[in-house]
mmCIF file with all atom_site columns, N, CA and C in Angstrom:
data_model
loop_
_atom_site.group_PDB
_atom_site.id
_atom_site.type_symbol
_atom_site.label_atom_id
_atom_site.label_alt_id
_atom_site.label_comp_id
_atom_site.label_asym_id
_atom_site.label_entity_id
_atom_site.label_seq_id
_atom_site.pdbx_PDB_ins_code
_atom_site.Cartn_x
_atom_site.Cartn_y
_atom_site.Cartn_z
_atom_site.occupancy
_atom_site.B_iso_or_equiv
_atom_site.pdbx_formal_charge
_atom_site.auth_seq_id
_atom_site.auth_comp_id
_atom_site.auth_asym_id
_atom_site.auth_atom_id
_atom_site.pdbx_PDB_model_num
ATOM 1   N N  . SER A 1 1  ? -18.361 8.935   -8.732  1.00 0.00 ? 78  SER A N  1
ATOM 2   C CA . SER A 1 1  ? -19.226 8.545   -9.865  1.00 0.00 ? 78  SER A CA 1
ATOM 3   C C  . SER A 1 1  ? -18.520 8.121   -11.181 1.00 0.00 ? 78  SER A C  1
ATOM 4   N N  . ARG A 1 2  ? -18.855 7.104   -12.026 1.00 0.00 ? 79  ARG A N  1
ATOM 5   C CA . ARG A 1 2  ? -18.215 6.742   -13.006 1.00 0.00 ? 79  ARG A CA 1
ATOM 6   C C  . ARG A 1 2  ? -18.330 7.485   -14.466 1.00 0.00 ? 79  ARG A C  1
ATOM 7   N N  . ARG A 1 3  ? -17.471 7.806   -15.360 1.00 0.00 ? 80  ARG A N  1
ATOM 8   C CA . ARG A 1 3  ? -17.725 8.278   -16.423 1.00 0.00 ? 80  ARG A CA 1
ATOM 9   C C  . ARG A 1 3  ? -18.036 7.796   -17.464 1.00 0.00 ? 80  ARG A C  1
ATOM 10  N N  . GLY A 1 4  ? -18.315 6.374   -17.597 1.00 0.00 ? 81  GLY A N  1
ATOM 11  C CA . GLY A 1 4  ? -18.535 5.407   -18.557 1.00 0.00 ? 81  GLY A CA 1
ATOM 12  C C  . GLY A 1 4  ? -17.333 4.555   -18.774 1.00 0.00 ? 81  GLY A C  1
ATOM 13  N N  . PRO A 1 5  ? -17.939 3.549   -19.765 1.00 0.00 ? 82  PRO A N  1
ATOM 14  C CA . PRO A 1 5  ? -16.963 2.211   -19.627 1.00 0.00 ? 82  PRO A CA 1
ATOM 15  C C  . PRO A 1 5  ? -15.796 2.730   -20.682 1.00 0.00 ? 82  PRO A C  1
ATOM 16  N N  . CYS A 1 6  ? -15.761 3.814   -21.559 1.00 0.00 ? 83  CYS A N  1
ATOM 17  C CA . CYS A 1 6  ? -14.652 3.991   -22.597 1.00 0.00 ? 83  CYS A CA 1
ATOM 18  C C  . CYS A 1 6  ? -13.475 4.678   -21.706 1.00 0.00 ? 83  CYS A C  1
ATOM 19  N N  . LYS A 1 7  ? -14.073 5.674   -21.008 1.00 0.00 ? 84  LYS A N  1
ATOM 20  C CA . LYS A 1 7  ? -13.035 6.186   -19.873 1.00 0.00 ? 84  LYS A CA 1
ATOM 21  C C  . LYS A 1 7  ? -12.405 5.592   -19.171 1.00 0.00 ? 84  LYS A C  1
ATOM 22  N N  . GLY A 1 8  ? -13.245 4.714   -18.402 1.00 0.00 ? 85  GLY A N  1
ATOM 23  C CA . GLY A 1 8  ? -12.427 3.785   -17.531 1.00 0.00 ? 85  GLY A CA 1
ATOM 24  C C  . GLY A 1 8  ? -11.628 2.889   -18.300 1.00 0.00 ? 85  GLY A C  1
ATOM 25  N N  . SER A 1 9  ? -11.905 2.058   -19.250 1.00 0.00 ? 86  SER A N  1
ATOM 26  C CA . SER A 1 9  ? -11.272 1.154   -20.258 1.00 0.00 ? 86  SER A CA 1
ATOM 27  C C  . SER A 1 9  ? -9.848  1.799   -20.687 1.00 0.00 ? 86  SER A C  1
ATOM 28  N N  . SER A 1 10 ? -10.305 2.857   -21.026 1.00 0.00 ? 87  SER A N  1
ATOM 29  C CA . SER A 1 10 ? -8.887  3.630   -21.534 1.00 0.00 ? 87  SER A CA 1
ATOM 30  C C  . SER A 1 10 ? -7.906  4.124   -20.515 1.00 0.00 ? 87  SER A C  1
ATOM 31  N N  . THR A 1 11 ? -8.422  4.207   -19.401 1.00 0.00 ? 88  THR A N  1
ATOM 32  C CA . THR A 1 11 ? -7.288  4.431   -18.710 1.00 0.00 ? 88  THR A CA 1
ATOM 33  C C  . THR A 1 11 ? -6.733  3.175   -17.925 1.00 0.00 ? 88  THR A C  1
ATOM 34  N N  . LEU A 1 12 ? -7.256  2.111   -17.797 1.00 0.00 ? 89  LEU A N  1
ATOM 35  C CA . LEU A 1 12 ? -6.686  0.530   -17.565 1.00 0.00 ? 89  LEU A CA 1
ATOM 36  C C  . LEU A 1 12 ? -6.082  0.092   -18.775 1.00 0.00 ? 89  LEU A C  1
ATOM 37  N N  . GLU A 1 13 ? -6.395  0.384   -19.998 1.00 0.00 ? 90  GLU A N  1
ATOM 38  C CA . GLU A 1 13 ? -5.464  -0.013  -21.058 1.00 0.00 ? 90  GLU A CA 1
ATOM 39  C C  . GLU A 1 13 ? -4.038  0.660   -21.063 1.00 0.00 ? 90  GLU A C  1
ATOM 40  N N  . LYS A 1 14 ? -4.006  1.978   -20.744 1.00 0.00 ? 91  LYS A N  1
ATOM 41  C CA . LYS A 1 14 ? -2.914  2.768   -20.701 1.00 0.00 ? 91  LYS A CA 1
ATOM 42  C C  . LYS A 1 14 ? -1.960  2.027   -19.568 1.00 0.00 ? 91  LYS A C  1
ATOM 43  N N  . ALA A 1 15 ? -2.354  1.839   -18.344 1.00 0.00 ? 92  ALA A N  1
ATOM 44  C CA . ALA A 1 15 ? -1.949  1.416   -17.592 1.00 0.00 ? 92  ALA A CA 1
ATOM 45  C C  . ALA A 1 15 ? -1.267  0.062   -17.545 1.00 0.00 ? 92  ALA A C  1
ATOM 46  N N  . ALA A 1 16 ? -2.194  -0.853  -18.155 1.00 0.00 ? 93  ALA A N  1
ATOM 47  C CA . ALA A 1 16 ? -1.868  -2.273  -18.307 1.00 0.00 ? 93  ALA A CA 1
ATOM 48  C C  . ALA A 1 16 ? -0.543  -2.246  -19.403 1.00 0.00 ? 93  ALA A C  1
ATOM 49  N N  . MET A 1 17 ? -0.518  -1.422  -20.641 1.00 0.00 ? 94  MET A N  1
ATOM 50  C CA . MET A 1 17 ? 0.386   -1.327  -21.557 1.00 0.00 ? 94  MET A CA 1
ATOM 51  C C  . MET A 1 17 ? 1.681   -0.701  -20.812 1.00 0.00 ? 94  MET A C  1
ATOM 52  N N  . ARG A 1 18 ? 1.641   -0.210  -19.895 1.00 0.00 ? 95  ARG A N  1
ATOM 53  C CA . ARG A 1 18 ? 2.901   0.038   -18.921 1.00 0.00 ? 95  ARG A CA 1
ATOM 54  C C  . ARG A 1 18 ? 3.239   -0.903  -17.793 1.00 0.00 ? 95  ARG A C  1
ATOM 55  N N  . GLY A 1 19 ? 2.343   -1.843  -17.930 1.00 0.00 ? 96  GLY A N  1
ATOM 56  C CA . GLY A 1 19 ? 3.032   -3.200  -17.042 1.00 0.00 ? 96  GLY A CA 1
ATOM 57  C C  . GLY A 1 19 ? 2.301   -3.295  -15.759 1.00 0.00 ? 96  GLY A C  1
ATOM 58  N N  . ASN A 1 20 ? 1.296   -2.785  -15.521 1.00 0.00 ? 97  ASN A N  1
ATOM 59  C CA . ASN A 1 20 ? 0.360   -2.542  -14.449 1.00 0.00 ? 97  ASN A CA 1
ATOM 60  C C  . ASN A 1 20 ? -0.362  -4.030  -14.260 1.00 0.00 ? 97  ASN A C  1
ATOM 61  N N  . ILE A 1 21 ? -0.135  -4.799  -13.221 1.00 0.00 ? 98  ILE A N  1
ATOM 62  C CA . ILE A 1 21 ? -0.633  -6.180  -13.379 1.00 0.00 ? 98  ILE A CA 1
ATOM 63  C C  . ILE A 1 21 ? -2.201  -6.032  -13.077 1.00 0.00 ? 98  ILE A C  1
ATOM 64  N N  . ASP A 1 22 ? -2.474  -5.160  -12.234 1.00 0.00 ? 99  ASP A N  1
ATOM 65  C CA . ASP A 1 22 ? -3.817  -5.149  -11.458 1.00 0.00 ? 99  ASP A CA 1
ATOM 66  C C  . ASP A 1 22 ? -4.735  -4.518  -12.563 1.00 0.00 ? 99  ASP A C  1
ATOM 67  N N  . SER A 1 23 ? -4.145  -3.708  -13.415 1.00 0.00 ? 100 SER A N  1
ATOM 68  C CA . SER A 1 23 ? -4.901  -3.022  -14.522 1.00 0.00 ? 100 SER A CA 1
ATOM 69  C C  . SER A 1 23 ? -5.231  -4.057  -15.678 1.00 0.00 ? 100 SER A C  1
ATOM 70  N N  . ARG A 1 24 ? -4.152  -4.876  -15.731 1.00 0.00 ? 101 ARG A N  1
ATOM 71  C CA . ARG A 1 24 ? -4.324  -6.064  -16.813 1.00 0.00 ? 101 ARG A CA 1
ATOM 72  C C  . ARG A 1 24 ? -5.425  -6.829  -16.541 1.00 0.00 ? 101 ARG A C  1
ATOM 73  N N  . ASN A 1 25 ? -5.653  -7.286  -15.046 1.00 0.00 ? 102 ASN A N  1
ATOM 74  C CA . ASN A 1 25 ? -6.414  -8.219  -14.557 1.00 0.00 ? 102 ASN A CA 1
ATOM 75  C C  . ASN A 1 25 ? -7.934  -7.707  -14.715 1.00 0.00 ? 102 ASN A C  1
ATOM 76  N N  . SER A 1 26 ? -8.001  -6.305  -14.274 1.00 0.00 ? 103 SER A N  1
ATOM 77  C CA . SER A 1 26 ? -9.218  -5.436  -14.263 1.00 0.00 ? 103 SER A CA 1
ATOM 78  C C  . SER A 1 26 ? -9.706  -5.556  -15.647 1.00 0.00 ? 103 SER A C  1
ATOM 79  N N  . LEU A 1 27 ? -8.970  -5.275  -16.743 1.00 0.00 ? 104 LEU A N  1
ATOM 80  C CA . LEU A 1 27 ? -9.390  -5.526  -18.156 1.00 0.00 ? 104 LEU A CA 1
ATOM 81  C C  . LEU A 1 27 ? -10.017 -6.534  -18.517 1.00 0.00 ? 104 LEU A C  1
ATOM 82  N N  . GLY A 1 28 ? -9.028  -7.794  -18.036 1.00 0.00 ? 105 GLY A N  1
ATOM 83  C CA . GLY A 1 28 ? -9.923  -8.971  -18.037 1.00 0.00 ? 105 GLY A CA 1
ATOM 84  C C  . GLY A 1 28 ? -11.419 -9.190  -17.579 1.00 0.00 ? 105 GLY A C  1
ATOM 85  N N  . VAL A 1 29 ? -11.630 -8.571  -16.142 1.00 0.00 ? 106 VAL A N  1
ATOM 86  C CA . VAL A 1 29 ? -13.024 -8.550  -15.774 1.00 0.00 ? 106 VAL A CA 1
ATOM 87  C C  . VAL A 1 29 ? -13.642 -7.658  -16.619 1.00 0.00 ? 106 VAL A C  1
ATOM 88  N N  . TYR A 1 30 ? -13.274 -6.647  -17.009 1.00 0.00 ? 107 TYR A N  1
ATOM 89  C CA . TYR A 1 30 ? -14.393 -5.658  -17.644 1.00 0.00 ? 107 TYR A CA 1
ATOM 90  C C  . TYR A 1 30 ? -14.897 -6.321  -18.952 1.00 0.00 ? 107 TYR A C  1
ATOM 91  N N  . GLU A 1 31 ? -13.816 -7.080  -19.661 1.00 0.00 ? 108 GLU A N  1
ATOM 92  C CA . GLU A 1 31 ? -14.232 -7.623  -20.952 1.00 0.00 ? 108 GLU A CA 1
ATOM 93  C C  . GLU A 1 31 ? -15.114 -9.044  -20.628 1.00 0.00 ? 108 GLU A C  1
ATOM 94  N N  . VAL A 1 32 ? -15.036 -9.753  -19.510 1.00 0.00 ? 109 VAL A N  1
ATOM 95  C CA . VAL A 1 32 ? -16.059 -10.688 -19.235 1.00 0.00 ? 109 VAL A CA 1
ATOM 96  C C  . VAL A 1 32 ? -17.449 -10.212 -19.087 1.00 0.00 ? 109 VAL A C  1
ATOM 97  N N  . GLU A 1 33 ? -17.465 -8.928  -18.096 1.00 0.00 ? 110 GLU A N  1
ATOM 98  C CA . GLU A 1 33 ? -18.798 -8.412  -18.283 1.00 0.00 ? 110 GLU A CA 1
ATOM 99  C C  . GLU A 1 33 ? -19.350 -7.807  -19.465 1.00 0.00 ? 110 GLU A C  1
ATOM 100 N N  . ASN A 1 34 ? -18.803 -7.569  -20.615 1.00 0.00 ? 111 ASN A N  1
ATOM 101 C CA . ASN A 1 34 ? -18.956 -7.145  -21.792 1.00 0.00 ? 111 ASN A CA 1
ATOM 102 C C  . ASN A 1 34 ? -19.069 -8.248  -22.732 1.00 0.00 ? 111 ASN A C  1
ATOM 103 N N  . GLY A 1 35 ? -19.067 -9.362  -22.306 1.00 0.00 ? 112 GLY A N  1
ATOM 104 C CA . GLY A 1 35 ? -19.225 -10.691 -22.901 1.00 0.00 ? 112 GLY A CA 1
ATOM 105 C C  . GLY A 1 35 ? -18.061 -11.060 -23.952 1.00 0.00 ? 112 GLY A C  1
ATOM 106 N N  . ASN A 1 36 ? -16.898 -10.435 -23.839 1.00 0.00 ? 113 ASN A N  1
ATOM 107 C CA . ASN A 1 36 ? -15.754 -10.559 -24.568 1.00 0.00 ? 113 ASN A CA 1
ATOM 108 C C  . ASN A 1 36 ? -14.744 -11.372 -24.055 1.00 0.00 ? 113 ASN A C  1
ATOM 109 N N  . TYR A 1 37 ? -15.227 -12.787 -24.269 1.00 0.00 ? 114 TYR A N  1
ATOM 110 C CA . TYR A 1 37 ? -14.384 -13.583 -23.344 1.00 0.00 ? 114 TYR A CA 1
ATOM 111 C C  . TYR A 1 37 ? -12.923 -13.869 -23.692 1.00 0.00 ? 114 TYR A C  1
ATOM 112 N N  . GLY A 1 38 ? -12.694 -13.908 -25.263 1.00 0.00 ? 115 GLY A N  1
ATOM 113 C CA . GLY A 1 38 ? -11.349 -14.258 -25.808 1.00 0.00 ? 115 GLY A CA 1
ATOM 114 C C  . GLY A 1 38 ? -10.505 -13.076 -25.578 1.00 0.00 ? 115 GLY A C  1
ATOM 115 N N  . ARG A 1 39 ? -10.978 -11.803 -25.349 1.00 0.00 ? 116 ARG A N  1
ATOM 116 C CA . ARG A 1 39 ? -10.100 -10.565 -24.865 1.00 0.00 ? 116 ARG A CA 1
ATOM 117 C C  . ARG A 1 39 ? -9.823  -10.965 -23.421 1.00 0.00 ? 116 ARG A C  1
ATOM 118 N N  . ALA A 1 40 ? -11.077 -11.222 -22.625 1.00 0.00 ? 117 ALA A N  1
ATOM 119 C CA . ALA A 1 40 ? -10.583 -11.623 -21.357 1.00 0.00 ? 117 ALA A CA 1
ATOM 120 C C  . ALA A 1 40 ? -9.613  -12.629 -20.942 1.00 0.00 ? 117 ALA A C  1
ATOM 121 N N  . ALA A 1 41 ? -9.635  -13.844 -21.694 1.00 0.00 ? 118 ALA A N  1
ATOM 122 C CA . ALA A 1 41 ? -8.565  -14.464 -21.478 1.00 0.00 ? 118 ALA A CA 1
ATOM 123 C C  . ALA A 1 41 ? -7.030  -14.142 -22.127 1.00 0.00 ? 118 ALA A C  1
ATOM 124 N N  . ARG A 1 42 ? -6.852  -13.177 -22.718 1.00 0.00 ? 119 ARG A N  1
ATOM 125 C CA . ARG A 1 42 ? -6.075  -12.814 -23.387 1.00 0.00 ? 119 ARG A CA 1
ATOM 126 C C  . ARG A 1 42 ? -5.248  -11.998 -22.114 1.00 0.00 ? 119 ARG A C  1
ATOM 127 N N  . HIS A 1 43 ? -6.052  -10.946 -21.496 1.00 0.00 ? 120 HIS A N  1
ATOM 128 C CA . HIS A 1 43 ? -5.537  -10.176 -20.493 1.00 0.00 ? 120 HIS A CA 1
ATOM 129 C C  . HIS A 1 43 ? -5.422  -10.960 -19.544 1.00 0.00 ? 120 HIS A C  1
ATOM 130 N N  . TYR A 1 44 ? -6.046  -11.940 -18.952 1.00 0.00 ? 121 TYR A N  1
ATOM 131 C CA . TYR A 1 44 ? -5.813  -12.867 -17.731 1.00 0.00 ? 121 TYR A CA 1
ATOM 132 C C  . TYR A 1 44 ? -4.268  -13.555 -18.150 1.00 0.00 ? 121 TYR A C  1
ATOM 133 N N  . LEU A 1 45 ? -4.273  -14.009 -19.258 1.00 0.00 ? 122 LEU A N  1
ATOM 134 C CA . LEU A 1 45 ? -2.979  -14.844 -19.665 1.00 0.00 ? 122 LEU A CA 1
ATOM 135 C C  . LEU A 1 45 ? -2.034  -13.967 -19.421 1.00 0.00 ? 122 LEU A C  1
ATOM 136 N N  . ILE A 1 46 ? -1.633  -12.566 -19.938 1.00 0.00 ? 123 ILE A N  1
ATOM 137 C CA . ILE A 1 46 ? -0.797  -11.696 -19.619 1.00 0.00 ? 123 ILE A CA 1
ATOM 138 C C  . ILE A 1 46 ? -0.517  -11.334 -18.392 1.00 0.00 ? 123 ILE A C  1
ATOM 139 N N  . ALA A 1 47 ? -1.173  -10.970 -17.616 1.00 0.00 ? 124 ALA A N  1
ATOM 140 C CA . ALA A 1 47 ? -1.239  -11.045 -16.245 1.00 0.00 ? 124 ALA A CA 1
ATOM 141 C C  . ALA A 1 47 ? -0.622  -12.162 -15.404 1.00 0.00 ? 124 ALA A C  1
ATOM 142 N N  . ALA A 1 48 ? -1.244  -13.560 -15.705 1.00 0.00 ? 125 ALA A N  1
ATOM 143 C CA . ALA A 1 48 ? -0.909  -14.748 -15.142 1.00 0.00 ? 125 ALA A CA 1
ATOM 144 C C  . ALA A 1 48 ? 0.806   -14.893 -15.393 1.00 0.00 ? 125 ALA A C  1
ATOM 145 N N  . LYS A 1 49 ? 1.122   -14.619 -16.529 1.00 0.00 ? 126 LYS A N  1
ATOM 146 C CA . LYS A 1 49 ? 2.604   -14.628 -17.047 1.00 0.00 ? 126 LYS A CA 1
ATOM 147 C C  . LYS A 1 49 ? 3.279   -13.740 -16.204 1.00 0.00 ? 126 LYS A C  1
ATOM 148 N N  . MET A 1 50 ? 2.839   -12.919 -15.731 1.00 0.00 ? 127 MET A N  1
ATOM 149 C CA . MET A 1 50 ? 3.346   -11.770 -15.001 1.00 0.00 ? 127 MET A CA 1
ATOM 150 C C  . MET A 1 50 ? 3.353   -11.743 -13.623 1.00 0.00 ? 127 MET A C  1
ATOM 151 N N  . GLY A 1 51 ? 3.068   -13.202 -13.144 1.00 0.00 ? 128 GLY A N  1
ATOM 152 C CA . GLY A 1 51 ? 2.590   -13.578 -11.946 1.00 0.00 ? 128 GLY A CA 1
ATOM 153 C C  . GLY A 1 51 ? 1.443   -13.462 -11.019 1.00 0.00 ? 128 GLY A C  1
ATOM 154 N N  . GLU A 1 52 ? 0.150   -12.964 -11.700 1.00 0.00 ? 129 GLU A N  1
ATOM 155 C CA . GLU A 1 52 ? -0.898  -12.392 -10.952 1.00 0.00 ? 129 GLU A CA 1
ATOM 156 C C  . GLU A 1 52 ? -1.597  -13.640 -10.863 1.00 0.00 ? 129 GLU A C  1
ATOM 157 N N  . SER A 1 53 ? -1.778  -14.201 -9.314  1.00 0.00 ? 130 SER A N  1
ATOM 158 C CA . SER A 1 53 ? -2.404  -15.470 -9.256  1.00 0.00 ? 130 SER A CA 1
ATOM 159 C C  . SER A 1 53 ? -3.980  -15.201 -9.412  1.00 0.00 ? 130 SER A C  1
ATOM 160 N N  . VAL A 1 54 ? -4.441  -14.015 -9.233  1.00 0.00 ? 131 VAL A N  1
ATOM 161 C CA . VAL A 1 54 ? -6.112  -13.706 -9.384  1.00 0.00 ? 131 VAL A CA 1
ATOM 162 C C  . VAL A 1 54 ? -6.490  -14.031 -10.980 1.00 0.00 ? 131 VAL A C  1
ATOM 163 N N  . SER A 1 55 ? -5.519  -13.383 -11.774 1.00 0.00 ? 132 SER A N  1
ATOM 164 C CA . SER A 1 55 ? -5.783  -13.878 -13.022 1.00 0.00 ? 132 SER A CA 1
ATOM 165 C C  . SER A 1 55 ? -5.638  -15.570 -13.384 1.00 0.00 ? 132 SER A C  1
ATOM 166 N N  . LEU A 1 56 ? -4.771  -15.919 -12.924 1.00 0.00 ? 133 LEU A N  1
ATOM 167 C CA . LEU A 1 56 ? -4.501  -17.486 -13.014 1.00 0.00 ? 133 LEU A CA 1
ATOM 168 C C  . LEU A 1 56 ? -5.561  -18.050 -12.586 1.00 0.00 ? 133 LEU A C  1
ATOM 169 N N  . ASN A 1 57 ? -6.137  -17.810 -11.513 1.00 0.00 ? 134 ASN A N  1
ATOM 170 C CA . ASN A 1 57 ? -7.529  -18.268 -10.900 1.00 0.00 ? 134 ASN A CA 1
ATOM 171 C C  . ASN A 1 57 ? -8.683  -17.985 -11.968 1.00 0.00 ? 134 ASN A C  1
ATOM 172 N N  . ASN A 1 58 ? -8.818  -16.541 -12.498 1.00 0.00 ? 135 ASN A N  1
ATOM 173 C CA . ASN A 1 58 ? -9.662  -16.227 -13.306 1.00 0.00 ? 135 ASN A CA 1
ATOM 174 C C  . ASN A 1 58 ? -9.958  -16.982 -14.665 1.00 0.00 ? 135 ASN A C  1
ATOM 175 N N  . ILE A 1 59 ? -8.648  -17.302 -15.290 1.00 0.00 ? 136 ILE A N  1
ATOM 176 C CA . ILE A 1 59 ? -8.737  -18.075 -16.268 1.00 0.00 ? 136 ILE A CA 1
ATOM 177 C C  . ILE A 1 59 ? -9.180  -19.740 -16.033 1.00 0.00 ? 136 ILE A C  1
ATOM 178 N N  . LYS A 1 60 ? -8.662  -19.971 -15.025 1.00 0.00 ? 137 LYS A N  1
ATOM 179 C CA . LYS A 1 60 ? -8.908  -21.359 -14.550 1.00 0.00 ? 137 LYS A CA 1
ATOM 180 C C  . LYS A 1 60 ? -10.592 -21.653 -14.627 1.00 0.00 ? 137 LYS A C  1
ATOM 181 N N  . GLU A 1 61 ? -11.246 -20.520 -13.734 1.00 0.00 ? 138 GLU A N  1
ATOM 182 C CA . GLU A 1 61 ? -12.855 -20.420 -13.832 1.00 0.00 ? 138 GLU A CA 1
ATOM 183 C C  . GLU A 1 61 ? -13.232 -20.622 -15.385 1.00 0.00 ? 138 GLU A C  1
ATOM 184 N N  . MET A 1 62 ? -12.626 -19.857 -16.188 1.00 0.00 ? 139 MET A N  1
ATOM 185 C CA . MET A 1 62 ? -12.975 -19.566 -17.226 1.00 0.00 ? 139 MET A CA 1
ATOM 186 C C  . MET A 1 62 ? -13.147 -21.251 -18.246 1.00 0.00 ? 139 MET A C  1
ATOM 187 N N  . PHE A 1 63 ? -11.837 -21.860 -17.823 1.00 0.00 ? 140 PHE A N  1
ATOM 188 C CA . PHE A 1 63 ? -11.793 -22.872 -18.471 1.00 0.00 ? 140 PHE A CA 1
ATOM 189 C C  . PHE A 1 63 ? -12.643 -24.049 -17.810 1.00 0.00 ? 140 PHE A C  1
ATOM 190 N N  . VAL A 1 64 ? -12.877 -24.082 -16.426 1.00 0.00 ? 141 VAL A N  1
ATOM 191 C CA . VAL A 1 64 ? -13.844 -24.811 -15.790 1.00 0.00 ? 141 VAL A CA 1
ATOM 192 C C  . VAL A 1 64 ? -15.270 -24.703 -16.413 1.00 0.00 ? 141 VAL A C  1
ATOM 193 N N  . GLY A 1 65 ? -15.626 -23.365 -16.477 1.00 0.00 ? 142 GLY A N  1
ATOM 194 C CA . GLY A 1 65 ? -17.027 -23.147 -17.366 1.00 0.00 ? 142 GLY A CA 1
ATOM 195 C C  . GLY A 1 65 ? -17.096 -23.104 -18.885 1.00 0.00 ? 142 GLY A C  1
ATOM 196 N N  . GLY A 1 66 ? -15.882 -23.652 -19.173 1.00 0.00 ? 143 GLY A N  1
ATOM 197 C CA . GLY A 1 66 ? -16.099 -24.128 -20.680 1.00 0.00 ? 143 GLY A CA 1
ATOM 198 C C  . GLY A 1 66 ? -15.888 -22.747 -21.694 1.00 0.00 ? 143 GLY A C  1
ATOM 199 N N  . ILE A 1 67 ? -15.479 -21.774 -21.422 1.00 0.00 ? 144 ILE A N  1
ATOM 200 C CA . ILE A 1 67 ? -15.066 -20.505 -21.980 1.00 0.00 ? 144 ILE A CA 1
ATOM 201 C C  . ILE A 1 67 ? -13.956 -20.284 -22.605 1.00 0.00 ? 144 ILE A C  1
ATOM 202 N N  . ALA A 1 68 ? -12.790 -20.840 -21.531 1.00 0.00 ? 145 ALA A N  1
ATOM 203 C CA . ALA A 1 68 ? -11.413 -20.706 -22.164 1.00 0.00 ? 145 ALA A CA 1
ATOM 204 C C  . ALA A 1 68 ? -10.859 -22.209 -22.494 1.00 0.00 ? 145 ALA A C  1
ATOM 205 N N  . THR A 1 69 ? -9.820  -22.186 -23.519 1.00 0.00 ? 146 THR A N  1
ATOM 206 C CA . THR A 1 69 ? -9.719  -23.714 -23.744 1.00 0.00 ? 146 THR A CA 1
ATOM 207 C C  . THR A 1 69 ? -8.700  -24.351 -22.765 1.00 0.00 ? 146 THR A C  1
ATOM 208 N N  . LYS A 1 70 ? -8.428  -25.700 -23.034 1.00 0.00 ? 147 LYS A N  1
ATOM 209 C CA . LYS A 1 70 ? -7.211  -26.202 -22.155 1.00 0.00 ? 147 LYS A CA 1
ATOM 210 C C  . LYS A 1 70 ? -5.911  -25.614 -22.445 1.00 0.00 ? 147 LYS A C  1
ATOM 211 N N  . GLU A 1 71 ? -5.738  -25.128 -23.874 1.00 0.00 ? 148 GLU A N  1
ATOM 212 C CA . GLU A 1 71 ? -4.488  -24.383 -23.995 1.00 0.00 ? 148 GLU A CA 1
ATOM 213 C C  . GLU A 1 71 ? -4.345  -23.285 -23.344 1.00 0.00 ? 148 GLU A C  1
ATOM 214 N N  . HIS A 1 72 ? -5.311  -22.692 -23.363 1.00 0.00 ? 149 HIS A N  1
ATOM 215 C CA . HIS A 1 72 ? -5.294  -21.135 -22.590 1.00 0.00 ? 149 HIS A CA 1
ATOM 216 C C  . HIS A 1 72 ? -4.626  -21.460 -21.099 1.00 0.00 ? 149 HIS A C  1
ATOM 217 N N  . TYR A 1 73 ? -5.500  -22.271 -20.351 1.00 0.00 ? 150 TYR A N  1
ATOM 218 C CA . TYR A 1 73 ? -5.064  -22.924 -18.913 1.00 0.00 ? 150 TYR A CA 1
ATOM 219 C C  . TYR A 1 73 ? -4.031  -23.109 -18.718 1.00 0.00 ? 150 TYR A C  1
ATOM 220 N N  . ALA A 1 74 ? -3.532  -24.088 -19.441 1.00 0.00 ? 151 ALA A N  1
ATOM 221 C CA . ALA A 1 74 ? -2.054  -24.521 -19.452 1.00 0.00 ? 151 ALA A CA 1
ATOM 222 C C  . ALA A 1 74 ? -1.088  -23.519 -19.880 1.00 0.00 ? 151 ALA A C  1
ATOM 223 N N  . GLU A 1 75 ? -1.329  -22.607 -20.675 1.00 0.00 ? 152 GLU A N  1
ATOM 224 C CA . GLU A 1 75 ? -0.232  -21.921 -21.018 1.00 0.00 ? 152 GLU A CA 1
ATOM 225 C C  . GLU A 1 75 ? -0.413  -20.964 -20.026 1.00 0.00 ? 152 GLU A C  1
ATOM 226 N N  . ALA A 1 76 ? -1.355  -20.377 -19.440 1.00 0.00 ? 153 ALA A N  1
ATOM 227 C CA . ALA A 1 76 ? -1.395  -19.676 -18.068 1.00 0.00 ? 153 ALA A CA 1
ATOM 228 C C  . ALA A 1 76 ? -0.389  -20.243 -16.751 1.00 0.00 ? 153 ALA A C  1
ATOM 229 N N  . LEU A 1 77 ? -0.710  -21.655 -16.636 1.00 0.00 ? 154 LEU A N  1
ATOM 230 C CA . LEU A 1 77 ? 0.102   -22.332 -15.731 1.00 0.00 ? 154 LEU A CA 1
ATOM 231 C C  . LEU A 1 77 ? 1.434   -22.180 -16.011 1.00 0.00 ? 154 LEU A C  1
ATOM 232 N N  . LYS A 1 78 ? 1.753   -22.427 -17.183 1.00 0.00 ? 155 LYS A N  1
ATOM 233 C CA . LYS A 1 78 ? 3.064   -22.490 -17.811 1.00 0.00 ? 155 LYS A CA 1
ATOM 234 C C  . LYS A 1 78 ? 3.753   -21.255 -17.207 1.00 0.00 ? 155 LYS A C  1
ATOM 235 N N  . GLY A 1 79 ? 3.395   -20.119 -17.740 1.00 0.00 ? 156 GLY A N  1
ATOM 236 C CA . GLY A 1 79 ? 3.775   -18.708 -17.929 1.00 0.00 ? 156 GLY A CA 1
ATOM 237 C C  . GLY A 1 79 ? 3.767   -18.388 -16.212 1.00 0.00 ? 156 GLY A C  1
ATOM 238 N N  . TYR A 1 80 ? 2.896   -18.921 -15.433 1.00 0.00 ? 157 TYR A N  1
ATOM 239 C CA . TYR A 1 80 ? 2.712   -18.067 -14.088 1.00 0.00 ? 157 TYR A CA 1
ATOM 240 C C  . TYR A 1 80 ? 4.068   -18.951 -13.267 1.00 0.00 ? 157 TYR A C  1
#
């Protein structure tokens, strides 16, 4: 059973801060689900720069959907 978004996101945040790419991508997903697209893009961008192809694809989808900017996507591609 899940204990709630605060507990889960806190754990993800700690892991992401330690460099865990999967956690960074998961934080992006969490932020999208909560409508925080700017925060999601930042998480995806960081993970893409660390070599996470799923995050690169997620930011691409945000760009295609008009949520992320061309600059976000270009920066993610460059960093990847």
